[in-house]
PDB file of C-alpha atoms and ligand atoms in Angstrom:
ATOM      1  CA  UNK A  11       4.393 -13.180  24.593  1.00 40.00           C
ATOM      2  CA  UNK A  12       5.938  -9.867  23.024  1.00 41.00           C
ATOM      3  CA  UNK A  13       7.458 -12.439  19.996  1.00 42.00           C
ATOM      4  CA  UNK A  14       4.086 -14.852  19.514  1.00 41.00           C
ATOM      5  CA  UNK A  15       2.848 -11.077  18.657  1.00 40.00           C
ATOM      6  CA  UNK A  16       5.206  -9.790  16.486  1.00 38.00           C
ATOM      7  CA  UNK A  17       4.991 -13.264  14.891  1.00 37.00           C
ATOM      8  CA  UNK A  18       1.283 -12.735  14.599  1.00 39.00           C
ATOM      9  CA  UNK A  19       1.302  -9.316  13.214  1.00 38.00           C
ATOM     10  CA  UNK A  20       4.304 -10.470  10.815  1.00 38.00           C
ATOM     11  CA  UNK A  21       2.124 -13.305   9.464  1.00 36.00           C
ATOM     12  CA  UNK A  22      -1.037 -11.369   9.201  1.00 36.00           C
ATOM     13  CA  UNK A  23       1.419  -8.712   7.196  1.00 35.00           C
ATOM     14  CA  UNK A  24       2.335 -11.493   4.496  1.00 35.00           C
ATOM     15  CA  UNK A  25      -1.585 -12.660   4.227  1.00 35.00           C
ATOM     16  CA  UNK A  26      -2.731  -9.202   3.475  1.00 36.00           C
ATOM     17  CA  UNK A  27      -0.194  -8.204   1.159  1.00 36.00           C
ATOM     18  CA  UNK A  28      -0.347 -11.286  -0.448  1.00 36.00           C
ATOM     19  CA  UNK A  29      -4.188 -10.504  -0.898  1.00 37.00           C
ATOM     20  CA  UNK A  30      -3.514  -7.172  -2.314  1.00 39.00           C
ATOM     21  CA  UNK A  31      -1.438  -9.145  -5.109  1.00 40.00           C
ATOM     22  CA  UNK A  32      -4.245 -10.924  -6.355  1.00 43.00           C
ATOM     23  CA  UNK A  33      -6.119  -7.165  -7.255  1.00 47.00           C
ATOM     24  CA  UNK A  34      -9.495  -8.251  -8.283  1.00 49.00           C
ATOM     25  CA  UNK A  35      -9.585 -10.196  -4.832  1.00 50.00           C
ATOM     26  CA  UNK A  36      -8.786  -7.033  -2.684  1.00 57.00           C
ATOM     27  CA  UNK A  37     -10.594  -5.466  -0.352  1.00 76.00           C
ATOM     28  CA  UNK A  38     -10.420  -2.226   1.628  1.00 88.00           C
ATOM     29  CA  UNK A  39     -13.363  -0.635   3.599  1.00 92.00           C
ATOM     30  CA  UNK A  40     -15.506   1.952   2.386  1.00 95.00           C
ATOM     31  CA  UNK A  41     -13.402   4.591   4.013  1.00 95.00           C
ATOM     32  CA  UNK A  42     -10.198   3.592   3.358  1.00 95.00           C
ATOM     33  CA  UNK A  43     -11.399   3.883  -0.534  1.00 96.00           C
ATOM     34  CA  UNK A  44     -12.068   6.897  -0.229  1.00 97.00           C
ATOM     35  CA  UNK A  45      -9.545   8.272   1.653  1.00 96.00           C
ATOM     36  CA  UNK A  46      -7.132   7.182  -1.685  1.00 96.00           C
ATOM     37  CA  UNK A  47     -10.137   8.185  -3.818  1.00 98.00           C
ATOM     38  CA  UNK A  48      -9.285  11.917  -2.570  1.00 97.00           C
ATOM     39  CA  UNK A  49      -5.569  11.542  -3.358  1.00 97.00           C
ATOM     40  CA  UNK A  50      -6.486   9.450  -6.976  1.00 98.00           C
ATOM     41  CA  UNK A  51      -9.239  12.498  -8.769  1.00 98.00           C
ATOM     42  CA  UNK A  52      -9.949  16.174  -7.975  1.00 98.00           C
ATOM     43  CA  UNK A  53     -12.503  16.426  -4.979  1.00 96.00           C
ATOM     44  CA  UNK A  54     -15.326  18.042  -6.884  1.00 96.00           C
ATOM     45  CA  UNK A  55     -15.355  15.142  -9.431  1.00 98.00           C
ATOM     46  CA  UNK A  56     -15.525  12.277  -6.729  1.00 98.00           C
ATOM     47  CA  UNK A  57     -18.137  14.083  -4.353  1.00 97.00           C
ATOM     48  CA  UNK A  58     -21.147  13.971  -7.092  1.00 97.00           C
ATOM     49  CA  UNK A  59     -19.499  10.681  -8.340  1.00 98.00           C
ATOM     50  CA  UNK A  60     -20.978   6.863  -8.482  1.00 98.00           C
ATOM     51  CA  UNK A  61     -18.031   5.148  -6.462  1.00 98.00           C
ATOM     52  CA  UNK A  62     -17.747   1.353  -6.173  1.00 96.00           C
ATOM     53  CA  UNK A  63     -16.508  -0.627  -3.844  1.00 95.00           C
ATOM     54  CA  UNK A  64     -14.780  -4.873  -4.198  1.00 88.00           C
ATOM     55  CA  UNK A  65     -16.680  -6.873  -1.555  1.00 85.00           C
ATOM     56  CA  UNK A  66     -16.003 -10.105   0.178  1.00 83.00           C
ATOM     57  CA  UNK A  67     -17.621 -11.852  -2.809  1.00 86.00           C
ATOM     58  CA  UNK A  68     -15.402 -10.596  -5.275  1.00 83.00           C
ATOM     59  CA  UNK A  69     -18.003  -8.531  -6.542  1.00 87.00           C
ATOM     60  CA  UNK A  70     -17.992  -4.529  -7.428  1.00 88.00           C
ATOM     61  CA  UNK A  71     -20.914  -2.926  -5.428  1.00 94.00           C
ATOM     62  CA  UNK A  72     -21.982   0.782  -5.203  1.00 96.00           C
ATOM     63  CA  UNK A  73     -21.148   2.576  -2.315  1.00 96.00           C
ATOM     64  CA  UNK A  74     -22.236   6.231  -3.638  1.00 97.00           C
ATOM     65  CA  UNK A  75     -24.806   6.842  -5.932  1.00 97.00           C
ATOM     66  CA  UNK A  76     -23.112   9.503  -8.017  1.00 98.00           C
ATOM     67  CA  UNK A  77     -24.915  12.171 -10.885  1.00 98.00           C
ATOM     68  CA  UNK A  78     -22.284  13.621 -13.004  1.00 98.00           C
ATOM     69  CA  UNK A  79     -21.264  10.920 -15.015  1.00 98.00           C
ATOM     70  CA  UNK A  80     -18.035   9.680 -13.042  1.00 98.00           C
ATOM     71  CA  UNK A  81     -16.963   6.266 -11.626  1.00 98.00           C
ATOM     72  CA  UNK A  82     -14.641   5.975  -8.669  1.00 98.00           C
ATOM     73  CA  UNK A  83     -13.038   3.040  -7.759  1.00 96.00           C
ATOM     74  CA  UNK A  84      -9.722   0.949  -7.054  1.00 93.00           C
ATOM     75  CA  UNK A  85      -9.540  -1.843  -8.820  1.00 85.00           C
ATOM     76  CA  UNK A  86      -5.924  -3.768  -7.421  1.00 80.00           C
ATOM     77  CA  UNK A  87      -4.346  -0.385  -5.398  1.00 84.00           C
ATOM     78  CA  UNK A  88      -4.585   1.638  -8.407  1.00 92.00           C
ATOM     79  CA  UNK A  89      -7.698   4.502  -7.931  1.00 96.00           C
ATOM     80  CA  UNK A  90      -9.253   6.134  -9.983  1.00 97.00           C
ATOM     81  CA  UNK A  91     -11.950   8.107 -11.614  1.00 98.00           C
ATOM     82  CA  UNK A  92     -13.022   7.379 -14.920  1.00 98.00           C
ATOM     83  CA  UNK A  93     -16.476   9.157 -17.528  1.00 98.00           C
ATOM     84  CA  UNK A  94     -18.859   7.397 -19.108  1.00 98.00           C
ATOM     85  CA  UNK A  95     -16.836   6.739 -22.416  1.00 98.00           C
ATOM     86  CA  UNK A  96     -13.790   5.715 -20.246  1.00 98.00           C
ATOM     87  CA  UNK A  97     -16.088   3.284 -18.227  1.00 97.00           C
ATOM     88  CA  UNK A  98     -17.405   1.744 -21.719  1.00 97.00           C
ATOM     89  CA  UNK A  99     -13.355   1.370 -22.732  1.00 97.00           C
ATOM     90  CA  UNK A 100     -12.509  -0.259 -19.366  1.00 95.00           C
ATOM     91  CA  UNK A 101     -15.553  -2.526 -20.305  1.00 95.00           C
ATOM     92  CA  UNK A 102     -14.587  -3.461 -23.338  1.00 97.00           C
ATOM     93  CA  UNK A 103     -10.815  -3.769 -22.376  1.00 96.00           C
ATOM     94  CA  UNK A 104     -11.653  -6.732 -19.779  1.00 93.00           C
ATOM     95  CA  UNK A 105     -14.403  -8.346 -21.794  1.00 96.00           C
ATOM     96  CA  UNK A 106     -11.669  -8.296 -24.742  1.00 97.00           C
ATOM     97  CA  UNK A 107     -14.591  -6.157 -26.583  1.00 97.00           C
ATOM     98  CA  UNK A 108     -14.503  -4.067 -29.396  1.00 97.00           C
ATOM     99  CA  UNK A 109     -12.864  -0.675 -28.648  1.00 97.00           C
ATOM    100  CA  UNK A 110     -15.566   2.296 -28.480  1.00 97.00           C
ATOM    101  CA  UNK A 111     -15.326   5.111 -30.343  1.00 97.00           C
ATOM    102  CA  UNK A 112     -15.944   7.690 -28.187  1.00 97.00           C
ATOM    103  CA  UNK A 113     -12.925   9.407 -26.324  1.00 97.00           C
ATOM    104  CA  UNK A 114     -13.186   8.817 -22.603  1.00 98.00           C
ATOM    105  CA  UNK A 115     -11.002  10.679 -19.743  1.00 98.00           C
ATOM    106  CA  UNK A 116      -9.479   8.501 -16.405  1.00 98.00           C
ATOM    107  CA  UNK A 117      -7.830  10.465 -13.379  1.00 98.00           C
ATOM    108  CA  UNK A 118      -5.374   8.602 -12.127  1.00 98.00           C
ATOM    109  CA  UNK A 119      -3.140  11.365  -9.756  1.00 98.00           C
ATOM    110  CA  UNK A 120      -1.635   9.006  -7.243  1.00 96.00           C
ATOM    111  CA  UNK A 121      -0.322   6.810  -9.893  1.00 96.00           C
ATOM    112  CA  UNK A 122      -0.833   3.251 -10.348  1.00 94.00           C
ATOM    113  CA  UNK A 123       0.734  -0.498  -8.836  1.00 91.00           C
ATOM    114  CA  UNK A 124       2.647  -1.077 -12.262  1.00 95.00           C
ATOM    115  CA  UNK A 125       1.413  -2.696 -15.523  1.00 95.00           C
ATOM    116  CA  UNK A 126       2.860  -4.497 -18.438  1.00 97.00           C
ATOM    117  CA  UNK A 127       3.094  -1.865 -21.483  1.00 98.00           C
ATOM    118  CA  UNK A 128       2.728  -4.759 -24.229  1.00 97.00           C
ATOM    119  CA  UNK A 129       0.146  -7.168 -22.222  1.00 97.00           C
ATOM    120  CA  UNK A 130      -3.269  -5.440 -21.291  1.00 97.00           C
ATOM    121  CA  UNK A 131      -3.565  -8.661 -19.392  1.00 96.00           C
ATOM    122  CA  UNK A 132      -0.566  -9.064 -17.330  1.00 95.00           C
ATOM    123  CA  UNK A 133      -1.022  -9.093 -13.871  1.00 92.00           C
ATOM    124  CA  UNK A 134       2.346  -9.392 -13.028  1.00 94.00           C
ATOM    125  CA  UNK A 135       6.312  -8.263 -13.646  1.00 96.00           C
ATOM    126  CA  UNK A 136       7.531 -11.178 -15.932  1.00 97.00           C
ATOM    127  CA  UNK A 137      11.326 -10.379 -17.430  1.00 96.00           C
ATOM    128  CA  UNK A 138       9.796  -9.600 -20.881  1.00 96.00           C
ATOM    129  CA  UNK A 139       6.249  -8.012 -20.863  1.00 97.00           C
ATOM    130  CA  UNK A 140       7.925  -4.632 -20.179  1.00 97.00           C
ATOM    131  CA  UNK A 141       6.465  -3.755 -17.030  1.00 97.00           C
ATOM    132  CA  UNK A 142       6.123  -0.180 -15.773  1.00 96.00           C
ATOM    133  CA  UNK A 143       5.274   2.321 -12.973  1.00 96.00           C
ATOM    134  CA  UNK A 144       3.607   5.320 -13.990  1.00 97.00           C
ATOM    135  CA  UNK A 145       3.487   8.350 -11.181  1.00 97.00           C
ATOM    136  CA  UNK A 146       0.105  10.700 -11.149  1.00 98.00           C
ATOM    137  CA  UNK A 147      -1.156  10.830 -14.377  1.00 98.00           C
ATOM    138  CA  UNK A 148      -3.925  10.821 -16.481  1.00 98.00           C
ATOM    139  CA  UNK A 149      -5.083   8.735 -19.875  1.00 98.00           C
ATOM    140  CA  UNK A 150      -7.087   9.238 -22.532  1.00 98.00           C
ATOM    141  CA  UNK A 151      -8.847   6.491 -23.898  1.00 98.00           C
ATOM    142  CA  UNK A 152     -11.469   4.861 -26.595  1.00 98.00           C
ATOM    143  CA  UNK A 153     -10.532   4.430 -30.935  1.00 97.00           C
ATOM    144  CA  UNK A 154     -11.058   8.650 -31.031  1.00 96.00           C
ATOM    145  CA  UNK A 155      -8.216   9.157 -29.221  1.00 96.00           C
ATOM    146  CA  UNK A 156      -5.818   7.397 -32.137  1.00 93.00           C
ATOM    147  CA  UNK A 157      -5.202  10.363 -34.052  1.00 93.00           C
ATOM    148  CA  UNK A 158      -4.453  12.352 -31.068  1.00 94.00           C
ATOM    149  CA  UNK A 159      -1.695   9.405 -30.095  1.00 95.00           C
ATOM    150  CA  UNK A 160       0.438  10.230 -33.277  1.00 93.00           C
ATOM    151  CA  UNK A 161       3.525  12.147 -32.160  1.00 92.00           C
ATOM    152  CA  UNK A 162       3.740   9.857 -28.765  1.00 98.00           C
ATOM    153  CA  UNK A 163       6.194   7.509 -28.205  1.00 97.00           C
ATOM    154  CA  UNK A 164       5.208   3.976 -28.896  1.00 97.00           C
ATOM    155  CA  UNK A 165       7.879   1.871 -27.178  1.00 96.00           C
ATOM    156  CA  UNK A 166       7.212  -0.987 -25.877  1.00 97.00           C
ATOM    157  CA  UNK A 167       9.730   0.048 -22.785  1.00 94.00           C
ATOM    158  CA  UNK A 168       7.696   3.363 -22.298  1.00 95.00           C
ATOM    159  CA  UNK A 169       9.608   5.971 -20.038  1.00 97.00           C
ATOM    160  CA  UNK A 170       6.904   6.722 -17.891  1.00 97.00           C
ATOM    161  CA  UNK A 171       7.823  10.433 -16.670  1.00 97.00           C
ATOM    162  CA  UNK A 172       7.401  11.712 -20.084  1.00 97.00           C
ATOM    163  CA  UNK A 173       3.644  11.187 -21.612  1.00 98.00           C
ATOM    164  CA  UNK A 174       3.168   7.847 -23.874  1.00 98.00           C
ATOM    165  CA  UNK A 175       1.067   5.500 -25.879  1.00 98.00           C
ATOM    166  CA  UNK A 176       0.337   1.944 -23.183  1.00 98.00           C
ATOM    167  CA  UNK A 177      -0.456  -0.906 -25.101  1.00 98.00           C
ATOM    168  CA  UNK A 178       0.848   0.361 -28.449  1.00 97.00           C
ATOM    169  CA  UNK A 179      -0.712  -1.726 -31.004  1.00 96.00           C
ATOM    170  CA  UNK A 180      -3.461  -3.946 -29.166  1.00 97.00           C
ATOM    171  CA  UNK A 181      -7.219  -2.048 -29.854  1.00 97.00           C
ATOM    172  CA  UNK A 182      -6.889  -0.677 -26.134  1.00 98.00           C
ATOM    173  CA  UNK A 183      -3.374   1.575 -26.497  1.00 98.00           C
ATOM    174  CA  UNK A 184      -4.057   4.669 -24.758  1.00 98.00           C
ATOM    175  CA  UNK A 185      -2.404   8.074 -23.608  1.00 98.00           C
ATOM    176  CA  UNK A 186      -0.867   8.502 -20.559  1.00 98.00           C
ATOM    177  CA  UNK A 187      -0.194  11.842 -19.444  1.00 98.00           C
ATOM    178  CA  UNK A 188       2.231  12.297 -16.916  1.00 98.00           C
ATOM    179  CA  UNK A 189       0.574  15.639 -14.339  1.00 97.00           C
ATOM    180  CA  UNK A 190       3.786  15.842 -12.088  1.00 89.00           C
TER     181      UNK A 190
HETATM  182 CU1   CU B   8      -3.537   4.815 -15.723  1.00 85.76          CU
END
């Protein structure tokens, strides 16, 4: 009895962390979210913030109207709070749009799952698409923020505890900014 439970809770283990590796397809509940919202952006930005939620379907849906501009959300086990501008750039980024202009602002302070620094579409570690963990940070996004990238380092092997360009040469590189 005690091992056909173990067993059960082993299996149902491997089914939800394999879940959690296919990010778009994740789901947590509404509190959950925003228990790691707390940890991801400073409280006074998520409180008055719009903050989304993955359902069942797949499907982003709000689950707090919000009024000062900000989006929370975790997309894949990576939260965090982006503006307006940086909501237009993560737009733009997954419809393989045109990168805005404007400069747009993410908080993400408890870090994210890991992400190729060459492939804005990689979903996961291969042995060349330079993959990387990056600790709290935050990024600056959107075209403005090119001139204020010049002086970063560009590698494609990035050493995340020191603040870098991601993506360096696609039209969605970006600063990351290391906060610990
Ligand atoms: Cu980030």
């Amino acid at each position: 009895m005690k091992r056909a439970s173990a067993l059960l809770f082993f299996t149902s283990t491997i089914v939800s962390s394999a879940s959690l590796a296919y990010a778009q397809h994740a789901t947590v509940d509404d509190q959950e979210l925003m228990t790691k919202l707390r940890q991801a952006a400073p409280v006074h930005v998520l409180e008055q913030a719009t903050v989304m939620n993955t359902g069942h379907d797949g499907k982003m849906k709000v689950i707090q109207e919000g009024n000062n501009g900000w989006t929370c959300m975790d997309p894949g086990g990576a939260p965090m709070c982006a503006d307006k501008a940086a909501m237009a750039w993560v737009e733009a980024w997954q419809s393989k749009g045109p990168t805005p202009q404007r400069l747009g602002f993410i908080y993400m302070l408890s870090g994210d799952n890991g992400a190729s620094n060459t492939d804005p579409y990689a979903t996961k570690e291969t042995p060349d698409n330079n993959w990387i963990k990056t600790g709290s940070h935050v990024m600056i996004v959107g075209a403005e923020a090119k001139s204020m990238m010049q002086g970063y380092p560009r590698d494609a092997k990035a050493d995340p505890n020191k603040p870098y360009v991601m993506w360096p040469g696609t039209p969605y590189e970006h600063l990351m900014l290391p906060t610990k």
